[in-house]
Amino acid sequence: MGLAAGIIGLPNVGKSTIFNALCSGSGKAEAANYPFCTIDPNHGVVAVPDVRLERITAIIPTEKVVPAFLELIDIAGLVRGASKGEGLGNQFLGHIKSVDAVVHVVRCFEDGDVVHVDGSVDPLRDISTIDTELMFKDLDTAEKGVLRIAKVARSGDKEMKAKLEVYEKIHAKLAEGIPARRALDNEELQIVSDMHLLSSKPVLYVTNVGEDELLEDNKYVKLVAEHAAGENAQYVKISGKVEAEIAELPVEERAGFLETLGLAEPGLTTLARSIYKLLGLETFFTAGEKENRAWTINAGFTAPQAAGVIHSDFEKGFIKADVYTLADLETYKTESAIRAAGKIRSEGREYLVKDGDIMFFKFNV
C-alpha cells in the first residue's frame, strides 16, 4: 500500500523492544539501555491478525493463508532540543517526515535499572517534549511557507490569498503551542499538505507498562488516557517486556502463557489492528483452494482500485466483482449455496468496497 507508521518517543521508553516484538524478525532493531543506540530508522513489515480470515479458512480449506500487512519504521529516540539538532535531532525529525502516522510510545513503568533521559517517569512531560520538538520544526517550516506564499499572493492571485490565510493560521497556532493535527480541520490540513508538517500526522499513544500492570491501569496510563481523549486520539496499553517474551516462545506455548497473565490475546495484536486503523486502512478477502488472503486497501477504494491491489491488469481490465459477506458464508457454508440463495452481489466500477467484503474479480485484458 505504500503507507507506513513511524514509532517515536524519547530514548529508553521501549520503542525498539516493541518494534522487534511486532516484526518478529522482519526488521530487528538494536535495543539497549542508553540513548541513541538506534540511529538509522529500522523498517519492518508486520502481519495484522484478523479473526475473520481464520473464520473464512474454517469453512473454505486452502493451501495457503496470507494475512494483511503494514509497514513500520522504528525512529531513533528524540530528546529536548532535537529541532535544533540535539542528539542528531534534525536527522531523526527528517525520518518522521516520511511516515503517514505516528505511534508514540510513552514510558509508564518504574524501573531503576532502565535510565530515563530526563531522570524520572512523567508521561505527560515526555509527550510534551516530543510534541514541542515537532512543533518547533513545523514553526520554522510554516514561517518559510508563509514568506513563499505571500510573494505570490501579493500579485493578486485569489487562490494564493486564500491559501496564505491558512498558512498564517497554522503559523499562529504552532506559535501558541497547538500541533497542526488539532489546529486545522481536514480541508485546511490538505491545503498545507505540501509543507509535510510533522505535527499534522495522526497519533496513536502506546503506554508501555510493567508486566504486573497489564490488567489494571496505573496512574501513568490514566494520565495518558486522559490526554489522548482530550485530542480525540486513541491509546493502547502493552508491556514491551512481556511482548518480547511472547515473541520468543514457540507458537504452541503462547496461549498458555497468556492465560497465566490473564490475557485473551497479545497486546501487540491490539496494537497492530490499531495502527492499521490509524493509517485509514481496510481489508477485503479472496478465498479459494489455493489461497485465502487478506488484502489491504485505503478506506473508500472502488472495486477496480481494490482489484488493482492484486494485480494492475485486474484494474485495467475490470469487468465486475462478485461480492459476498462472511456472515453469508457462515450461514450457507459454500459459495454455490450462497449464490443459490441470491446473496452474491455483482458490483460494477462505482462500487465502494466495504471492510470485510469477500470478493472475486472478473476482468479482461
Short mmCIF file of C-alpha atoms in Angstrom, two decimals:
data_model
loop_
_atom_site.label_atom_id
_atom_site.label_comp_id
_atom_site.label_asym_id
_atom_site.label_seq_id
_atom_site.Cartn_x
_atom_site.Cartn_y
_atom_site.Cartn_z
CA MET A 1 0.00 0.00 0.00
CA GLY A 2 2.93 2.35 0.49
CA LEU A 3 1.62 3.68 3.83
CA ALA A 4 3.86 3.47 6.88
CA ALA A 5 3.64 4.34 10.57
CA GLY A 6 6.66 5.61 12.48
CA ILE A 7 7.33 4.57 16.08
CA ILE A 8 8.62 7.56 18.03
CA GLY A 9 9.34 8.51 21.63
CA LEU A 10 12.13 9.50 23.99
CA PRO A 11 15.15 7.21 24.29
CA ASN A 12 14.71 4.13 26.52
CA VAL A 13 10.90 4.10 26.54
CA GLY A 14 10.73 0.68 24.86
CA LYS A 15 10.30 1.64 21.20
CA SER A 16 12.80 -0.79 19.74
CA THR A 17 11.71 -3.61 22.07
CA ILE A 18 8.12 -3.19 20.88
CA PHE A 19 9.22 -2.87 17.24
CA ASN A 20 11.26 -6.08 17.47
CA ALA A 21 8.37 -7.99 19.03
CA LEU A 22 5.93 -6.69 16.41
CA CYS A 23 8.14 -7.52 13.47
CA SER A 24 9.30 -10.91 14.81
CA GLY A 25 12.44 -10.92 12.72
CA SER A 26 11.39 -8.86 9.69
CA GLY A 27 13.36 -5.82 10.82
CA LYS A 28 15.18 -6.30 14.11
CA ALA A 29 16.30 -3.08 15.78
CA GLU A 30 19.03 -2.84 18.38
CA ALA A 31 17.62 -2.39 21.90
CA ALA A 32 19.96 -1.17 24.61
CA ASN A 33 19.86 0.81 27.83
CA TYR A 34 21.43 4.03 26.56
CA PRO A 35 20.25 6.90 24.33
CA PHE A 36 20.79 6.77 20.57
CA CYS A 37 21.55 3.04 20.29
CA THR A 38 19.23 3.33 17.27
CA ILE A 39 20.33 5.99 14.76
CA ASP A 40 19.20 4.82 11.35
CA PRO A 41 15.47 4.07 11.07
CA ASN A 42 14.62 0.37 11.08
CA HIS A 43 11.97 -0.87 8.67
CA GLY A 44 9.72 -3.82 9.36
CA VAL A 45 6.63 -5.49 7.92
CA VAL A 46 4.00 -6.52 10.45
CA ALA A 47 1.25 -9.09 9.98
CA VAL A 48 -2.14 -7.78 11.09
CA PRO A 49 -4.04 -10.52 12.98
CA ASP A 50 -7.64 -10.83 11.78
CA VAL A 51 -10.00 -13.43 13.20
CA ARG A 52 -12.19 -13.06 10.10
CA LEU A 53 -9.50 -14.75 7.99
CA GLU A 54 -9.47 -17.65 10.44
CA ARG A 55 -13.27 -17.93 10.21
CA ILE A 56 -13.12 -17.97 6.40
CA THR A 57 -10.45 -20.69 6.45
CA ALA A 58 -12.50 -22.80 8.86
CA ILE A 59 -15.13 -23.08 6.11
CA ILE A 60 -13.01 -22.86 2.96
CA PRO A 61 -9.93 -25.15 3.31
CA THR A 62 -6.93 -23.83 1.41
CA GLU A 63 -3.26 -24.50 0.72
CA LYS A 64 -2.05 -21.12 1.99
CA VAL A 65 -3.33 -18.39 4.32
CA VAL A 66 -1.90 -14.88 3.90
CA PRO A 67 -2.77 -12.08 6.35
CA ALA A 68 -2.73 -8.35 5.71
CA PHE A 69 0.49 -6.48 6.41
CA LEU A 70 1.54 -2.97 7.38
CA GLU A 71 4.89 -1.19 7.29
CA LEU A 72 6.50 0.14 10.45
CA ILE A 73 9.55 2.35 10.88
CA ASP A 74 11.38 2.46 14.21
CA ILE A 75 12.73 6.00 14.54
CA ALA A 76 15.54 6.73 16.97
CA GLY A 77 14.70 8.44 20.26
CA LEU A 78 14.09 12.17 20.25
CA VAL A 79 15.30 14.46 23.04
CA ARG A 80 14.68 18.04 24.12
CA GLY A 81 16.41 20.33 21.61
CA ALA A 82 16.04 17.88 18.70
CA SER A 83 14.62 20.64 16.48
CA LYS A 84 17.91 22.50 16.99
CA GLY A 85 20.00 19.44 16.23
CA GLU A 86 20.44 17.99 19.72
CA GLY A 87 21.06 14.22 19.69
CA LEU A 88 21.12 14.08 15.90
CA GLY A 89 17.65 15.60 16.11
CA ASN A 90 17.37 17.02 12.61
CA GLN A 91 18.13 13.61 11.16
CA PHE A 92 15.52 11.93 13.35
CA LEU A 93 12.87 14.56 12.59
CA GLY A 94 13.53 14.04 8.90
CA HIS A 95 12.67 10.36 9.33
CA ILE A 96 9.29 11.31 10.85
CA LYS A 97 8.55 13.42 7.77
CA SER A 98 8.45 10.29 5.62
CA VAL A 99 5.73 8.43 7.57
CA ASP A 100 1.95 8.74 7.33
CA ALA A 101 1.07 8.31 11.01
CA VAL A 102 2.87 8.31 14.34
CA VAL A 103 2.90 5.63 17.04
CA HIS A 104 4.09 7.47 20.16
CA VAL A 105 5.50 5.10 22.78
CA VAL A 106 5.31 6.56 26.29
CA ARG A 107 7.08 5.09 29.30
CA CYS A 108 4.59 4.25 32.03
CA PHE A 109 6.67 1.92 34.19
CA GLU A 110 9.14 2.38 37.02
CA ASP A 111 12.47 0.57 36.74
CA GLY A 112 15.64 1.82 38.40
CA ASP A 113 17.73 -0.32 36.06
CA VAL A 114 16.45 1.45 32.93
CA VAL A 115 17.75 5.00 32.58
CA HIS A 116 15.23 7.76 31.81
CA VAL A 117 16.75 10.52 29.73
CA ASP A 118 15.08 13.17 31.95
CA GLY A 119 15.71 11.38 35.23
CA SER A 120 12.15 10.39 36.19
CA VAL A 121 8.94 8.87 34.85
CA ASP A 122 6.47 11.56 33.77
CA PRO A 123 4.44 10.61 30.68
CA LEU A 124 2.79 13.99 30.14
CA ARG A 125 6.15 15.77 30.30
CA ASP A 126 7.55 13.22 27.84
CA ILE A 127 4.63 13.71 25.43
CA SER A 128 5.05 17.48 25.69
CA THR A 129 8.78 17.18 24.93
CA ILE A 130 8.12 15.27 21.71
CA ASP A 131 5.22 17.49 20.63
CA THR A 132 7.25 20.64 21.31
CA GLU A 133 10.16 19.47 19.18
CA LEU A 134 7.83 18.57 16.31
CA MET A 135 6.11 21.95 16.56
CA PHE A 136 9.41 23.86 16.68
CA LYS A 137 10.41 22.19 13.44
CA ASP A 138 6.97 22.86 11.94
CA LEU A 139 7.08 26.50 13.03
CA ASP A 140 10.27 27.01 11.05
CA THR A 141 8.70 25.24 8.05
CA ALA A 142 5.49 27.31 8.32
CA GLU A 143 7.40 30.57 8.58
CA LYS A 144 9.22 29.83 5.35
CA GLY A 145 5.94 28.73 3.75
CA VAL A 146 4.19 31.98 4.67
CA LEU A 147 7.00 34.03 3.10
CA ARG A 148 6.90 31.92 -0.05
CA ILE A 149 3.11 32.07 -0.50
CA ALA A 150 2.93 35.77 0.42
CA LYS A 151 5.11 36.70 -2.55
CA VAL A 152 2.67 35.04 -4.96
CA ALA A 153 -0.43 36.29 -3.11
CA ARG A 154 0.73 39.91 -3.49
CA SER A 155 0.37 39.54 -7.24
CA GLY A 156 -3.41 39.35 -6.76
CA ASP A 157 -3.82 35.60 -7.14
CA LYS A 158 -7.09 34.87 -5.26
CA GLU A 159 -6.31 31.19 -4.75
CA MET A 160 -2.96 32.04 -3.20
CA LYS A 161 -4.53 34.69 -0.98
CA ALA A 162 -6.91 32.06 0.42
CA LYS A 163 -4.00 29.66 0.85
CA LEU A 164 -1.99 32.33 2.63
CA GLU A 165 -4.75 32.70 5.23
CA VAL A 166 -4.44 29.02 6.15
CA TYR A 167 -0.64 29.21 6.18
CA GLU A 168 -0.79 32.21 8.51
CA LYS A 169 -3.33 30.44 10.71
CA ILE A 170 -1.16 27.37 11.20
CA HIS A 171 1.89 29.52 11.86
CA ALA A 172 -0.01 31.35 14.63
CA LYS A 173 -1.38 28.14 16.14
CA LEU A 174 2.04 26.48 16.19
CA ALA A 175 3.45 29.58 17.90
CA GLU A 176 0.76 29.11 20.58
CA GLY A 177 1.91 25.52 21.11
CA ILE A 178 -1.00 23.82 19.29
CA PRO A 179 0.01 20.96 16.96
CA ALA A 180 -1.28 21.06 13.41
CA ARG A 181 -3.49 17.99 13.86
CA ARG A 182 -5.50 19.93 16.48
CA ALA A 183 -5.23 23.39 14.91
CA LEU A 184 -6.70 22.69 11.47
CA ASP A 185 -9.65 20.78 10.05
CA ASN A 186 -9.18 18.15 7.35
CA GLU A 187 -9.73 20.59 4.48
CA GLU A 188 -7.17 23.02 5.90
CA LEU A 189 -4.68 20.21 6.51
CA GLN A 190 -5.00 19.31 2.84
CA ILE A 191 -4.20 22.91 1.87
CA VAL A 192 -0.94 22.88 3.84
CA SER A 193 -0.06 19.26 2.96
CA ASP A 194 2.83 20.40 0.76
CA MET A 195 4.65 21.53 3.92
CA HIS A 196 4.62 17.97 5.34
CA LEU A 197 4.13 19.24 8.88
CA LEU A 198 5.32 16.74 11.46
CA SER A 199 2.64 17.63 13.99
CA SER A 200 -0.13 17.13 11.43
CA LYS A 201 0.21 13.35 11.44
CA PRO A 202 -2.43 11.27 13.28
CA VAL A 203 -1.15 9.81 16.56
CA LEU A 204 -1.67 6.58 18.48
CA TYR A 205 -0.27 6.56 22.02
CA VAL A 206 1.27 3.33 23.31
CA THR A 207 1.62 3.15 27.08
CA ASN A 208 4.46 0.78 27.92
CA VAL A 209 3.88 -0.73 31.39
CA GLY A 210 5.46 -3.31 33.65
CA GLU A 211 4.44 -6.95 33.37
CA ASP A 212 2.40 -6.77 36.60
CA GLU A 213 0.43 -3.71 35.40
CA LEU A 214 -1.38 -5.14 32.40
CA LEU A 215 -4.76 -5.88 33.98
CA GLU A 216 -5.29 -2.56 35.73
CA ASP A 217 -4.26 0.91 34.58
CA ASN A 218 -1.58 2.52 36.74
CA LYS A 219 -1.51 6.26 37.45
CA TYR A 220 0.70 6.95 34.44
CA VAL A 221 -1.60 5.15 31.99
CA LYS A 222 -4.59 7.07 33.34
CA LEU A 223 -2.79 10.35 32.62
CA VAL A 224 -2.05 9.32 29.04
CA ALA A 225 -5.62 8.08 28.53
CA GLU A 226 -6.98 11.46 29.65
CA HIS A 227 -4.52 13.30 27.40
CA ALA A 228 -5.42 11.14 24.40
CA ALA A 229 -9.14 11.69 24.95
CA GLY A 230 -8.53 15.44 25.06
CA GLU A 231 -7.19 15.42 21.50
CA ASN A 232 -9.56 12.74 20.18
CA ALA A 233 -6.74 10.21 19.88
CA GLN A 234 -6.54 6.56 20.88
CA TYR A 235 -4.15 4.74 23.18
CA VAL A 236 -3.10 1.12 23.61
CA LYS A 237 -1.56 -0.40 26.75
CA ILE A 238 1.09 -3.08 26.41
CA SER A 239 4.15 -4.37 28.22
CA GLY A 240 7.11 -4.38 25.87
CA LYS A 241 8.91 -6.80 28.18
CA VAL A 242 6.03 -9.29 28.12
CA GLU A 243 5.57 -8.98 24.36
CA ALA A 244 9.27 -9.64 23.83
CA GLU A 245 8.93 -12.82 25.92
CA ILE A 246 5.88 -13.94 23.94
CA ALA A 247 7.69 -13.37 20.64
CA GLU A 248 10.45 -15.75 21.74
CA LEU A 249 8.06 -18.56 22.73
CA PRO A 250 7.07 -21.39 20.37
CA VAL A 251 3.63 -20.66 18.92
CA GLU A 252 2.03 -23.60 20.69
CA GLU A 253 3.10 -22.27 24.10
CA ARG A 254 1.85 -18.71 23.73
CA ALA A 255 -1.82 -19.30 24.60
CA GLY A 256 -0.88 -20.94 27.88
CA PHE A 257 1.49 -18.12 28.77
CA LEU A 258 -1.18 -15.52 28.03
CA GLU A 259 -3.63 -17.41 30.21
CA THR A 260 -1.25 -17.23 33.18
CA LEU A 261 -1.19 -13.44 32.70
CA GLY A 262 -4.98 -13.21 32.46
CA LEU A 263 -4.84 -12.01 28.84
CA ALA A 264 -7.03 -13.12 25.95
CA GLU A 265 -4.52 -12.10 23.27
CA PRO A 266 -1.10 -10.43 23.00
CA GLY A 267 -1.10 -6.66 23.35
CA LEU A 268 0.70 -6.46 20.02
CA THR A 269 -2.36 -7.92 18.31
CA THR A 270 -4.42 -4.98 19.53
CA LEU A 271 -1.60 -2.61 18.65
CA ALA A 272 -1.26 -3.89 15.07
CA ARG A 273 -5.00 -3.53 14.48
CA SER A 274 -4.96 -0.03 15.98
CA ILE A 275 -2.09 1.09 13.74
CA TYR A 276 -3.89 -0.36 10.73
CA LYS A 277 -6.97 1.71 11.61
CA LEU A 278 -4.84 4.80 12.31
CA LEU A 279 -3.48 4.64 8.76
CA GLY A 280 -7.03 4.60 7.38
CA LEU A 281 -6.69 1.07 6.03
CA GLU A 282 -9.33 -1.58 5.48
CA THR A 283 -9.35 -5.22 4.39
CA PHE A 284 -11.10 -7.30 1.76
CA PHE A 285 -10.65 -11.03 1.31
CA THR A 286 -10.23 -13.52 -1.51
CA ALA A 287 -10.80 -17.21 -0.82
CA GLY A 288 -10.22 -20.44 -2.70
CA GLU A 289 -8.45 -23.80 -2.80
CA LYS A 290 -5.03 -22.29 -3.48
CA GLU A 291 -5.09 -19.31 -1.12
CA ASN A 292 -7.19 -17.42 1.41
CA ARG A 293 -5.85 -13.90 1.66
CA ALA A 294 -6.49 -10.57 3.35
CA TRP A 295 -5.77 -7.60 1.07
CA THR A 296 -5.04 -4.09 2.33
CA ILE A 297 -6.78 -1.08 0.77
CA ASN A 298 -7.40 2.54 1.63
CA ALA A 299 -10.85 3.21 3.01
CA GLY A 300 -13.06 4.39 0.15
CA PHE A 301 -11.43 2.33 -2.60
CA THR A 302 -13.65 1.37 -5.54
CA ALA A 303 -13.87 -2.21 -6.78
CA PRO A 304 -11.40 -1.59 -9.68
CA GLN A 305 -8.91 0.03 -7.28
CA ALA A 306 -9.18 -2.97 -4.97
CA ALA A 307 -8.65 -5.28 -7.94
CA GLY A 308 -5.52 -3.30 -8.79
CA VAL A 309 -4.04 -4.16 -5.39
CA ILE A 310 -3.98 -7.79 -6.51
CA HIS A 311 -2.61 -7.02 -9.98
CA SER A 312 -2.59 -3.93 -12.19
CA ASP A 313 -4.12 -5.97 -15.03
CA PHE A 314 -7.16 -6.67 -12.84
CA GLU A 315 -7.82 -2.94 -12.57
CA LYS A 316 -7.14 -2.17 -16.23
CA GLY A 317 -9.45 -4.91 -17.48
CA PHE A 318 -12.01 -4.79 -14.68
CA ILE A 319 -15.47 -6.05 -15.68
CA LYS A 320 -17.21 -6.68 -12.38
CA ALA A 321 -16.75 -8.11 -8.90
CA ASP A 322 -18.76 -10.85 -7.23
CA VAL A 323 -19.12 -9.91 -3.57
CA TYR A 324 -20.49 -11.68 -0.51
CA THR A 325 -20.14 -11.37 3.26
CA LEU A 326 -18.57 -13.53 5.94
CA ALA A 327 -21.97 -13.74 7.64
CA ASP A 328 -23.44 -15.28 4.48
CA LEU A 329 -20.52 -17.69 4.19
CA GLU A 330 -21.06 -18.86 7.76
CA THR A 331 -24.79 -19.23 7.11
CA TYR A 332 -24.69 -21.07 3.78
CA LYS A 333 -21.23 -22.74 4.06
CA THR A 334 -20.38 -22.85 0.33
CA GLU A 335 -20.15 -20.30 -2.47
CA SER A 336 -22.62 -22.29 -4.57
CA ALA A 337 -25.16 -22.24 -1.73
CA ILE A 338 -24.63 -18.50 -1.25
CA ARG A 339 -25.21 -17.97 -4.97
CA ALA A 340 -28.32 -20.16 -4.94
CA ALA A 341 -29.70 -18.05 -2.09
CA GLY A 342 -29.16 -14.90 -4.17
CA LYS A 343 -26.65 -13.48 -1.69
CA ILE A 344 -23.75 -12.92 -4.11
CA ARG A 345 -23.86 -9.39 -5.48
CA SER A 346 -22.45 -8.41 -8.86
CA GLU A 347 -20.83 -4.99 -8.40
CA GLY A 348 -19.52 -2.60 -11.04
CA ARG A 349 -16.87 0.09 -11.33
CA GLU A 350 -18.51 2.54 -8.91
CA TYR A 351 -18.85 0.10 -6.03
CA LEU A 352 -17.10 1.22 -2.82
CA VAL A 353 -15.52 -1.79 -1.19
CA LYS A 354 -16.64 -2.43 2.39
CA ASP A 355 -14.27 -3.61 5.10
CA GLY A 356 -14.60 -7.41 5.27
CA ASP A 357 -16.01 -8.00 1.77
CA ILE A 358 -15.15 -11.37 0.23
CA MET A 359 -14.56 -10.72 -3.47
CA PHE A 360 -13.94 -12.45 -6.78
CA PHE A 361 -12.92 -10.20 -9.70
CA LYS A 362 -13.75 -10.72 -13.36
CA PHE A 363 -11.52 -8.93 -15.85
CA ASN A 364 -10.38 -8.96 -19.45
CA VAL A 365 -7.06 -7.69 -20.82
#
